[in-house]
JSON list of C-alpha atoms in Angstrom, two decimals:
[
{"chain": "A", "resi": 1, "resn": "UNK", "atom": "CA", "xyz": [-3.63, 15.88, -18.26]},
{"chain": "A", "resi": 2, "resn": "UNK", "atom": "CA", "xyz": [-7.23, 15.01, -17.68]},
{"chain": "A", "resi": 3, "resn": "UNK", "atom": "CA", "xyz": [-8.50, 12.74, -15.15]},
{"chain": "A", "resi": 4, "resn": "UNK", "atom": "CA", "xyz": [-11.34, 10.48, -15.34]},
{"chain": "A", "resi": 5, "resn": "UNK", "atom": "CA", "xyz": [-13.54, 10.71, -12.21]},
{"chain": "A", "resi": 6, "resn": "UNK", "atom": "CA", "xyz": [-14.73, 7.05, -12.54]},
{"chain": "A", "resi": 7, "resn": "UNK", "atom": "CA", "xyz": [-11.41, 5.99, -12.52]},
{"chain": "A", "resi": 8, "resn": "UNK", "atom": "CA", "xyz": [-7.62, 5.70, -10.14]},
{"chain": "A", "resi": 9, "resn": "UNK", "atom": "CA", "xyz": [-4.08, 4.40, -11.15]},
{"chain": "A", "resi": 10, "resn": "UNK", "atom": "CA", "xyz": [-2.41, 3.74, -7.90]},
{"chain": "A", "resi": 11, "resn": "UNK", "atom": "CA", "xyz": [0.99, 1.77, -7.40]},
{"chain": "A", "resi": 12, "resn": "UNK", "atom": "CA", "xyz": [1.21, 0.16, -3.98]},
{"chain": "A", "resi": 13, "resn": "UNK", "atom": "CA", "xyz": [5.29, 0.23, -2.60]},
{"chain": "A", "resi": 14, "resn": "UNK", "atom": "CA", "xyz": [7.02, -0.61, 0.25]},
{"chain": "A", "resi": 15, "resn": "UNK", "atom": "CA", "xyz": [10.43, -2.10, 1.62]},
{"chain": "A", "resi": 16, "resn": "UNK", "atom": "CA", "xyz": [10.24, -5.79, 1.16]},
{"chain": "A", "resi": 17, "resn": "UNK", "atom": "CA", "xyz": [7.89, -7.84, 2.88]},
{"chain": "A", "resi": 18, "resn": "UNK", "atom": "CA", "xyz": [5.88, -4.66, 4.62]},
{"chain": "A", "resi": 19, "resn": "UNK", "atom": "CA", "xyz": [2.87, -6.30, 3.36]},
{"chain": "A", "resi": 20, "resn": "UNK", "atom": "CA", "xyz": [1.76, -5.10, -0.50]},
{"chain": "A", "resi": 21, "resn": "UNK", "atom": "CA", "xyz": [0.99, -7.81, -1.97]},
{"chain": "A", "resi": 22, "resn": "UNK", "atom": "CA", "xyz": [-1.29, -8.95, 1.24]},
{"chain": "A", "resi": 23, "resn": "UNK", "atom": "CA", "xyz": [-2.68, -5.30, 1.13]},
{"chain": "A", "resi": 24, "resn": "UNK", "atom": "CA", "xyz": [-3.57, -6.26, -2.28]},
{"chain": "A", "resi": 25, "resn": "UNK", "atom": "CA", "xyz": [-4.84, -9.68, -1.78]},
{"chain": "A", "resi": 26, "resn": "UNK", "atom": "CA", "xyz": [-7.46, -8.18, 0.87]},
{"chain": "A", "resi": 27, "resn": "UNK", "atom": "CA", "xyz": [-8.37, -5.69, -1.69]},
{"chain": "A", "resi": 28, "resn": "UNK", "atom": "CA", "xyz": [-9.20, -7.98, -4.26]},
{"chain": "A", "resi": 29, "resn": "UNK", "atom": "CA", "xyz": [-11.44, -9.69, -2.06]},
{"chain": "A", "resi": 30, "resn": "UNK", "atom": "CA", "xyz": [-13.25, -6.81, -0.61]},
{"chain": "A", "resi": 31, "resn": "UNK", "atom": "CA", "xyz": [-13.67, -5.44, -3.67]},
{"chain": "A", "resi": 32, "resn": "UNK", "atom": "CA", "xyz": [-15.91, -8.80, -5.32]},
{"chain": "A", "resi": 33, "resn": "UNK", "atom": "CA", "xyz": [-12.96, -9.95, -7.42]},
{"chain": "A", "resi": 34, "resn": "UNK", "atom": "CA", "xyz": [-12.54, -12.95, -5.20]},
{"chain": "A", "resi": 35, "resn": "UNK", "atom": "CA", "xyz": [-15.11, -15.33, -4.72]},
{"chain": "A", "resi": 36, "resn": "UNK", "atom": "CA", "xyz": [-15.25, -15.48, -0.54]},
{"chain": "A", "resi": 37, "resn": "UNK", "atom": "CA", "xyz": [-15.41, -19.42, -1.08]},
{"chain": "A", "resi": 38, "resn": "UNK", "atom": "CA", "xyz": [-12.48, -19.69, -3.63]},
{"chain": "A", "resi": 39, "resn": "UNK", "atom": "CA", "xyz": [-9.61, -21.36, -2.31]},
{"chain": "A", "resi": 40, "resn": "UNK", "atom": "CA", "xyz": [-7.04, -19.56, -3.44]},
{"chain": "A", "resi": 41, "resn": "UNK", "atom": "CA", "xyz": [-3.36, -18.83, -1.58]},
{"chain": "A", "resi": 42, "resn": "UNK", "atom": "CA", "xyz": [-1.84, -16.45, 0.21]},
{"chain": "A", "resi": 43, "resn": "UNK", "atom": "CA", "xyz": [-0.19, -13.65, -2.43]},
{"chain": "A", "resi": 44, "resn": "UNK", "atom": "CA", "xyz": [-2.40, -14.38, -5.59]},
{"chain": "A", "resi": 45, "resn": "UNK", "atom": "CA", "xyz": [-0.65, -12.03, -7.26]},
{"chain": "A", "resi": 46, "resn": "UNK", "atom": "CA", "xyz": [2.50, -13.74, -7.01]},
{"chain": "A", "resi": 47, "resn": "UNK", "atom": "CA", "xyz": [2.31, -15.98, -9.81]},
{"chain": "A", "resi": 48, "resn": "UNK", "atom": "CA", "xyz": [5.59, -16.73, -11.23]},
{"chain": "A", "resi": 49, "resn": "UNK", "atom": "CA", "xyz": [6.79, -20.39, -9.35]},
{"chain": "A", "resi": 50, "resn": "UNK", "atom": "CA", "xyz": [9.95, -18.20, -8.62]},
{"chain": "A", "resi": 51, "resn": "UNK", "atom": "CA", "xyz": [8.28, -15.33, -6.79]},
{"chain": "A", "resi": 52, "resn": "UNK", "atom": "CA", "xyz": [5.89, -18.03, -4.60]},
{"chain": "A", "resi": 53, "resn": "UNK", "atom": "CA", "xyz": [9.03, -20.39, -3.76]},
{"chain": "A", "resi": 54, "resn": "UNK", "atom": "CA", "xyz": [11.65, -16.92, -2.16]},
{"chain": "A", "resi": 55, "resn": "UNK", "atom": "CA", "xyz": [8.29, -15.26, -1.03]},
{"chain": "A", "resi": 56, "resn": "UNK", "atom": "CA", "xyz": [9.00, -12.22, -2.90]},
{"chain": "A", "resi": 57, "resn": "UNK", "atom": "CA", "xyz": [7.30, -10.28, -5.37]},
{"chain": "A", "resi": 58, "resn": "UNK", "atom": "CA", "xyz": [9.47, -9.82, -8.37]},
{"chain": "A", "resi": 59, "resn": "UNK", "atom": "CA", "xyz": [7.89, -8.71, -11.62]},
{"chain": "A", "resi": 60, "resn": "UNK", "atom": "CA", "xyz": [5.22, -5.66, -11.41]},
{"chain": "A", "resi": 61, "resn": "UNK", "atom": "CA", "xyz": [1.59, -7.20, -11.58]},
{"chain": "A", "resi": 62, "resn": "UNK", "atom": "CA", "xyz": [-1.10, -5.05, -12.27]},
{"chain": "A", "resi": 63, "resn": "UNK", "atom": "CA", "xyz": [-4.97, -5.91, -11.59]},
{"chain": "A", "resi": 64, "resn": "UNK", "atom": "CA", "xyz": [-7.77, -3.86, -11.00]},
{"chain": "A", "resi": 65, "resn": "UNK", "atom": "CA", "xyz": [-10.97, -3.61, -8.18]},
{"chain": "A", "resi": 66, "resn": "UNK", "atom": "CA", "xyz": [-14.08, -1.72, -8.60]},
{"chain": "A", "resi": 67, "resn": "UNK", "atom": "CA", "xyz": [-14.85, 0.31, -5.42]},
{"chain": "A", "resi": 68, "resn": "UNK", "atom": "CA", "xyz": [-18.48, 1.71, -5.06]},
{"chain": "A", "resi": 69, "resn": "UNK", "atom": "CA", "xyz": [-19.11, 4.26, -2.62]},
{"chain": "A", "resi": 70, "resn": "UNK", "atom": "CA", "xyz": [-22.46, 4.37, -0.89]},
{"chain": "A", "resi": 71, "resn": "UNK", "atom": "CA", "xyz": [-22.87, 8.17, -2.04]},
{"chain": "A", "resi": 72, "resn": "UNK", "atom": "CA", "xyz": [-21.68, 7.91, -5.14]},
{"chain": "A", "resi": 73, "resn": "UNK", "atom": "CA", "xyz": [-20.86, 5.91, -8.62]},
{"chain": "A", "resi": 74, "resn": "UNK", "atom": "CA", "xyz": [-18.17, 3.13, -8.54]},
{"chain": "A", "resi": 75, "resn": "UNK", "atom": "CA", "xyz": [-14.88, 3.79, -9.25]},
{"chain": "A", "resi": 76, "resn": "UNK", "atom": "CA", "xyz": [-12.47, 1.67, -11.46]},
{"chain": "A", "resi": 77, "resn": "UNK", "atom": "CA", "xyz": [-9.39, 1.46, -9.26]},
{"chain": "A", "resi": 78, "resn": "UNK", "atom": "CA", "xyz": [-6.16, 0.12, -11.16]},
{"chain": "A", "resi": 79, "resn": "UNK", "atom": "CA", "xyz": [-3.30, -1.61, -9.03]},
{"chain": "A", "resi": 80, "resn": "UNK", "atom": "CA", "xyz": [0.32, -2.56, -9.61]},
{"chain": "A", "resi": 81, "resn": "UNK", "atom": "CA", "xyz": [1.51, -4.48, -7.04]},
{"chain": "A", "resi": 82, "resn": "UNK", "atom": "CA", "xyz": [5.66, -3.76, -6.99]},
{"chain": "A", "resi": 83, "resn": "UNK", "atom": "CA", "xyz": [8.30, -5.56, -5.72]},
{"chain": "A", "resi": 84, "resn": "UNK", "atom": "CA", "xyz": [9.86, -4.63, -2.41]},
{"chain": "A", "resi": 85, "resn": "UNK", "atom": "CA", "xyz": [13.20, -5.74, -3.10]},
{"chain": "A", "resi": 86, "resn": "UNK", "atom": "CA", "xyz": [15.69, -4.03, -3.66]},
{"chain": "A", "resi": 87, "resn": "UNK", "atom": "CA", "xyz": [17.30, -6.18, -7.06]},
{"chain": "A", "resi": 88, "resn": "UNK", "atom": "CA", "xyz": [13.73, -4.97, -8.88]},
{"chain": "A", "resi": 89, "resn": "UNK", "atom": "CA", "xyz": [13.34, -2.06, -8.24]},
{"chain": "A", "resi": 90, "resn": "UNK", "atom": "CA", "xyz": [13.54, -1.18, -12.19]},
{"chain": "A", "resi": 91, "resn": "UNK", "atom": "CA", "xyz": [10.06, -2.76, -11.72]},
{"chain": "A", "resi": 92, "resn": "UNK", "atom": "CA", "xyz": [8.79, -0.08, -9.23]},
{"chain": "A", "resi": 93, "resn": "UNK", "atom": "CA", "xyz": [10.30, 2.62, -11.23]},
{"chain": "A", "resi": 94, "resn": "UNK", "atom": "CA", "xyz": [8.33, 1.19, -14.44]},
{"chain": "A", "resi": 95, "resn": "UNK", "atom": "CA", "xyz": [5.13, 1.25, -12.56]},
{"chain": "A", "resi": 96, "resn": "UNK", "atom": "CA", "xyz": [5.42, 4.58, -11.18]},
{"chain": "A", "resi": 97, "resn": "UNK", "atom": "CA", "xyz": [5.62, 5.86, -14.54]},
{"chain": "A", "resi": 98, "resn": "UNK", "atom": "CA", "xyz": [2.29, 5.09, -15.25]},
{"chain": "A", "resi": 99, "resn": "UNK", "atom": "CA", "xyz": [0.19, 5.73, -12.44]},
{"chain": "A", "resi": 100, "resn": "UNK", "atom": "CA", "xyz": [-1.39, 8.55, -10.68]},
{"chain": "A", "resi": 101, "resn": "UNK", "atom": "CA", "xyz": [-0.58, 7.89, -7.01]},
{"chain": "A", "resi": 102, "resn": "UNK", "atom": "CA", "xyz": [0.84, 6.08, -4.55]},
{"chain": "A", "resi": 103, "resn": "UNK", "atom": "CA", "xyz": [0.26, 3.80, -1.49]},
{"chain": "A", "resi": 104, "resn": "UNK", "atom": "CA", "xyz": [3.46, 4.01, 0.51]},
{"chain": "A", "resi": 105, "resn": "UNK", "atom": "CA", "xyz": [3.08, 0.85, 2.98]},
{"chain": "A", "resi": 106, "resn": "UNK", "atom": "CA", "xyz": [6.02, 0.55, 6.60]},
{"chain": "A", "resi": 107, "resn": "UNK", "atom": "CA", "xyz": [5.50, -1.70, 8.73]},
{"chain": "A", "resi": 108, "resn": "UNK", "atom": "CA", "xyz": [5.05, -0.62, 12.19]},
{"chain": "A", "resi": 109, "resn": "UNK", "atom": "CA", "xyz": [7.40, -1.82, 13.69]},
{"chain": "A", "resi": 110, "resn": "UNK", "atom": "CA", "xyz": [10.82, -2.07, 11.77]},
{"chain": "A", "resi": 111, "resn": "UNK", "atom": "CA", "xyz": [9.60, 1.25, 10.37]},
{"chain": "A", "resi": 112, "resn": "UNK", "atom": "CA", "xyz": [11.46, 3.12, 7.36]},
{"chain": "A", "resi": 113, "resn": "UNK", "atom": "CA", "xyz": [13.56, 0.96, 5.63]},
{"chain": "A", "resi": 114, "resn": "UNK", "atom": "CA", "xyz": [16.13, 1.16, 2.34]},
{"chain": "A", "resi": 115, "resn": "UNK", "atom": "CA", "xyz": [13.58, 0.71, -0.08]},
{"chain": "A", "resi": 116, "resn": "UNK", "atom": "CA", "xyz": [10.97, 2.95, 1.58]},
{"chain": "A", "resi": 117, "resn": "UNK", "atom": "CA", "xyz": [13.68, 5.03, 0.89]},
{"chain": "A", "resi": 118, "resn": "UNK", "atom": "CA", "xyz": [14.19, 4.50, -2.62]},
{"chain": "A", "resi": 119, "resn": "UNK", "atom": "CA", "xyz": [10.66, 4.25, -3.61]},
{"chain": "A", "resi": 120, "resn": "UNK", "atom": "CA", "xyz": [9.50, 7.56, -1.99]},
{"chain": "A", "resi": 121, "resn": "UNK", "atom": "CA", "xyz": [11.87, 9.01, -3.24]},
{"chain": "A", "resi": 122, "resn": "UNK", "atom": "CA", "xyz": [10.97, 7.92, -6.91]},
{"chain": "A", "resi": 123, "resn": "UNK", "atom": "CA", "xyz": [7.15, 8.83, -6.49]},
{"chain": "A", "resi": 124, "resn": "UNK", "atom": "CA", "xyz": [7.88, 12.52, -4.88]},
{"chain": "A", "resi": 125, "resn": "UNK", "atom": "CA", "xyz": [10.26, 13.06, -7.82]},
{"chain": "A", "resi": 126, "resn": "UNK", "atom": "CA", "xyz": [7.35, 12.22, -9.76]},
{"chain": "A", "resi": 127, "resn": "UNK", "atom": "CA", "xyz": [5.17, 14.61, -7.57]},
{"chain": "A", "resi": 128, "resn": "UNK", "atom": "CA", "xyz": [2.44, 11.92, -7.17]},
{"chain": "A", "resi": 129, "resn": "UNK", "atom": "CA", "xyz": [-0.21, 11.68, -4.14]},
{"chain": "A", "resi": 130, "resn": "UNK", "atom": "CA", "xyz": [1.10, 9.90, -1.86]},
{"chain": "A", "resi": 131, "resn": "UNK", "atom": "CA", "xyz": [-1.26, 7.38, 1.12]},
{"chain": "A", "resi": 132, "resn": "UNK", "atom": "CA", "xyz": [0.45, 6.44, 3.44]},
{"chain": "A", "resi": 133, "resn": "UNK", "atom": "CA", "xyz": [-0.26, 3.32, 4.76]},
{"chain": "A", "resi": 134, "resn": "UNK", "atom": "CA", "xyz": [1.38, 2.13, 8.56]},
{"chain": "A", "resi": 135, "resn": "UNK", "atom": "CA", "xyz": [0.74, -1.78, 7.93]},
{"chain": "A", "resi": 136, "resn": "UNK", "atom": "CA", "xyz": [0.83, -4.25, 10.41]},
{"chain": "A", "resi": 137, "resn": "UNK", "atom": "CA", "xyz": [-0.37, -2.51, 13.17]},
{"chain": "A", "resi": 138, "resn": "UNK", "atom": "CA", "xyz": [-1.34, -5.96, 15.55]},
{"chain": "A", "resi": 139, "resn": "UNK", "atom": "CA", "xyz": [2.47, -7.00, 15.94]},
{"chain": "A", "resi": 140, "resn": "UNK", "atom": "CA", "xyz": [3.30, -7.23, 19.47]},
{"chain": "A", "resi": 141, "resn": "UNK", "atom": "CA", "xyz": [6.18, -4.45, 18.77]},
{"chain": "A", "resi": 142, "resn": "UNK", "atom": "CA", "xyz": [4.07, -2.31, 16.84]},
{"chain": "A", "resi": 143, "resn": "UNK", "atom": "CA", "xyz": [5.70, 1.37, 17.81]},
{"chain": "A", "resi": 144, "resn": "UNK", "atom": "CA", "xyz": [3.32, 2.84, 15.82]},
{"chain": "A", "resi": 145, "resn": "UNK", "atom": "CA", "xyz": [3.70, 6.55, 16.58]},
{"chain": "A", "resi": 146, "resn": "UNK", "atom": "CA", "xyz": [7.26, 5.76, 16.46]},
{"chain": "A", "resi": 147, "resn": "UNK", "atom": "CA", "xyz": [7.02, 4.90, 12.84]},
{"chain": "A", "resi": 148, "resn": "UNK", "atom": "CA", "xyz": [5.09, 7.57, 11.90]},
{"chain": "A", "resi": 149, "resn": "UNK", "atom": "CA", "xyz": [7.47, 10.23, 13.11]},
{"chain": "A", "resi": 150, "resn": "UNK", "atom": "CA", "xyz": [10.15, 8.12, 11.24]},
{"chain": "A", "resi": 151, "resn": "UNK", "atom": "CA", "xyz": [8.50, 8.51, 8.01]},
{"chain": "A", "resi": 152, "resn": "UNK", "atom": "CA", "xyz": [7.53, 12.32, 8.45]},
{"chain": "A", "resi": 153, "resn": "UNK", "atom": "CA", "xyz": [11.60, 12.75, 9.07]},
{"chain": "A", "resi": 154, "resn": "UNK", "atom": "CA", "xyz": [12.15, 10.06, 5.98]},
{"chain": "A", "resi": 155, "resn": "UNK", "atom": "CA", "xyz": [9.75, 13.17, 3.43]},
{"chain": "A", "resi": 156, "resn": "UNK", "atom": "CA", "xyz": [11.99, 15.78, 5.17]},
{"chain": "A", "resi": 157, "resn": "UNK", "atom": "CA", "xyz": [15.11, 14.27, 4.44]},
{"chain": "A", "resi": 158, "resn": "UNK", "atom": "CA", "xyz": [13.56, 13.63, 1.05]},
{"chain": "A", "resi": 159, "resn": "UNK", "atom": "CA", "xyz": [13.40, 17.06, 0.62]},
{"chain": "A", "resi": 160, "resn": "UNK", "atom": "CA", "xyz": [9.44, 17.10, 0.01]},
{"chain": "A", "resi": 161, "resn": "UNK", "atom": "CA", "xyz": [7.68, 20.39, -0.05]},
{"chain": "A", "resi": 162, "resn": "UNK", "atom": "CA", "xyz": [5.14, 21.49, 1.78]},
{"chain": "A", "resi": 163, "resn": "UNK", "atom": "CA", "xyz": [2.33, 19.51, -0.01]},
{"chain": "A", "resi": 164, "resn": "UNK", "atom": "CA", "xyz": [3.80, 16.31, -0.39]},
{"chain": "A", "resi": 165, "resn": "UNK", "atom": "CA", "xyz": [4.16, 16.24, 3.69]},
{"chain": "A", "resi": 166, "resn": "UNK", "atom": "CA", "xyz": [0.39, 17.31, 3.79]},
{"chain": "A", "resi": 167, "resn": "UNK", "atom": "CA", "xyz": [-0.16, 13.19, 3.46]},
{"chain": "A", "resi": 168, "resn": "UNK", "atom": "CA", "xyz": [-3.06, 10.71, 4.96]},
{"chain": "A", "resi": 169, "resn": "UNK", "atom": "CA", "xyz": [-2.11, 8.04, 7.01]},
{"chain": "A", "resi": 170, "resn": "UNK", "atom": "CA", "xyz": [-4.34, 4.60, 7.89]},
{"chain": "A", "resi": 171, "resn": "UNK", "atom": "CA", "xyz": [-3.33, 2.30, 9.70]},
{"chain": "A", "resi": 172, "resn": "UNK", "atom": "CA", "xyz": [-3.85, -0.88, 8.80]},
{"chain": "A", "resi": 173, "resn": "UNK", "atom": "CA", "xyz": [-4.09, -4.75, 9.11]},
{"chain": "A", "resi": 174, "resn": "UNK", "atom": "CA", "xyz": [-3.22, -6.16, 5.72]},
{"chain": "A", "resi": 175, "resn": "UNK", "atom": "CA", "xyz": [-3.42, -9.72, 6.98]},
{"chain": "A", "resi": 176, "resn": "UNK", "atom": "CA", "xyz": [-6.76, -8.82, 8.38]},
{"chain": "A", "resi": 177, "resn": "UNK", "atom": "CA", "xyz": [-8.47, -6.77, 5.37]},
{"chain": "A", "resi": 178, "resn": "UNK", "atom": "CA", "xyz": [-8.86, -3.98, 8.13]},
{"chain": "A", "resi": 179, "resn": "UNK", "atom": "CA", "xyz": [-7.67, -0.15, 8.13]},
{"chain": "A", "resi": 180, "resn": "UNK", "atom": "CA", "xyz": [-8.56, 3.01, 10.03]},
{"chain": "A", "resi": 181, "resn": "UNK", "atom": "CA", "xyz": [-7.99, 6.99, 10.25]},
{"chain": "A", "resi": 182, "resn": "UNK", "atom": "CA", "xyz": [-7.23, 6.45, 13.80]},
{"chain": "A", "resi": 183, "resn": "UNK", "atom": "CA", "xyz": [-4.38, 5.67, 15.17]},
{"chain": "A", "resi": 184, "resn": "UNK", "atom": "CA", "xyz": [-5.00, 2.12, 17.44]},
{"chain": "A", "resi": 185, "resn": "UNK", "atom": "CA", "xyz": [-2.64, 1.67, 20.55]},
{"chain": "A", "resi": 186, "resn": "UNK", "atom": "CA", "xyz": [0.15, -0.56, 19.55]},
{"chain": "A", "resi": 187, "resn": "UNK", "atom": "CA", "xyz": [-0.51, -4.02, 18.69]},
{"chain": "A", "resi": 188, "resn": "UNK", "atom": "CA", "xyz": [-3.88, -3.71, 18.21]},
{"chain": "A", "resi": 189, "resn": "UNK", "atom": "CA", "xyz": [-6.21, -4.28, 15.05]},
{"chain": "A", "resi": 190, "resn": "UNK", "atom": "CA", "xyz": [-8.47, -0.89, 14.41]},
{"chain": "A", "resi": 191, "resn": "UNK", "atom": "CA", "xyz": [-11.99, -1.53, 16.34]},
{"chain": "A", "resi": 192, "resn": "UNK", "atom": "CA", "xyz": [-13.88, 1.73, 14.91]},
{"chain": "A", "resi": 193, "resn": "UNK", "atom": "CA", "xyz": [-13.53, -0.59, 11.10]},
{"chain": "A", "resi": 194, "resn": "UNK", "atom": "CA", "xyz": [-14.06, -3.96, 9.89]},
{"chain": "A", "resi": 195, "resn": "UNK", "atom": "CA", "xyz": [-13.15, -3.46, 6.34]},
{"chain": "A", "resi": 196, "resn": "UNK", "atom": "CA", "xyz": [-10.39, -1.39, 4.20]},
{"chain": "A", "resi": 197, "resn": "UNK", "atom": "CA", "xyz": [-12.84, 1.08, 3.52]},
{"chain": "A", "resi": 198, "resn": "UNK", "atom": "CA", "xyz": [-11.09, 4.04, 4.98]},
{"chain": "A", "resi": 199, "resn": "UNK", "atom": "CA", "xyz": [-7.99, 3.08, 2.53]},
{"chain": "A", "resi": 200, "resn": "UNK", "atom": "CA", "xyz": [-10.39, 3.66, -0.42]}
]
């Protein structure tokens, strides 16, 4: 299959409230597609009255941001925001089918969940890239290297080979639009970054 350098299909998926669609939110507004002065909510992507009253994302929702890096042209970068719950996951499974990547959020501190479960093991069935992402790094009870050590055992149980466990990690504030290739100490926000840059 040929690839189009100008342009990325990337699902973003995660156990239930780990923090996609904020990832995504902070994306869409580092990226220009958000006027800074727009009031808008919390979750724009959650637009079905259902999905903003549970807090939940339900339904798949794609959108798309156009990243520019300072050496090179912009990129097109294509995002479906999945649900985390469990009940939808025919959802996550839809939007893995047509994308070329993944971000795999946990949340550092509960770590791993069921769903992290389920959805990695969709996307390395799949055999697609895989980011992961350890969100939520400011919590008081971040355990941060904790978590990651969790999720390398979570790709061995998973049976991944030897290039799916070859994997970035950031680590990231969602809430905060920030992320870093460092690992901060535990319930800190990244210093060496004020943007998700690093993610991109």
């Amino acid at each position: 299959m040929q690839t189009r350098p100008d342009l990325r299909n990337v699902a973003i998926v995660a156990h239930v409230d780990h923090g996609k669609t904020t990832l995504v939110d902070a994306m869409l507004r580092q990226g220009g597609m958000l006027r800074a002065r727009t009031e808008l909510p919390d979750r724009v992507m959650d637009s079905m009255e259902l999905e903003r009253e549970k807090g939940i994302t339900i339904l798949a929702k794609n959108t798309a941001i156009t990243y520019a890096p300072a050496d090179g042209a912009p990129i097109t970068i294509n995002i479906i925001d999945t649900p985390g719950h469990a009940d939808f996951g025919g959802e996550v499974e839809r939007g893995l089918a047509m994308v070329d990547g993944v971000i795999l959020l946990v949340d550092a501190s509960e770590g791993p969940l069921p769903q992290t479960r389920f959805v990695l093991r969709k996307a390395l069935h799949a055999r697609l890239p895989i980011i992961v992402v350890i969100n939520k790094v400011d919590r008081p009870d971040a355990r941060i290297k904790e978590v990651v050590d969790a999720t390398y055992e979570l790709f061995f149980d998973l049976d991944a080979d030897s290039d799916q466990i070859d994997f970035p990690i950031v680590y990231a504030c969602a809430r905060d639009g920030v992320a870093s290739l460092n690992q901060p100490a535990d319930g800190t926000v990244p210093t060496d970054s004020d943007s998700l840059e690093p993610l991109f």
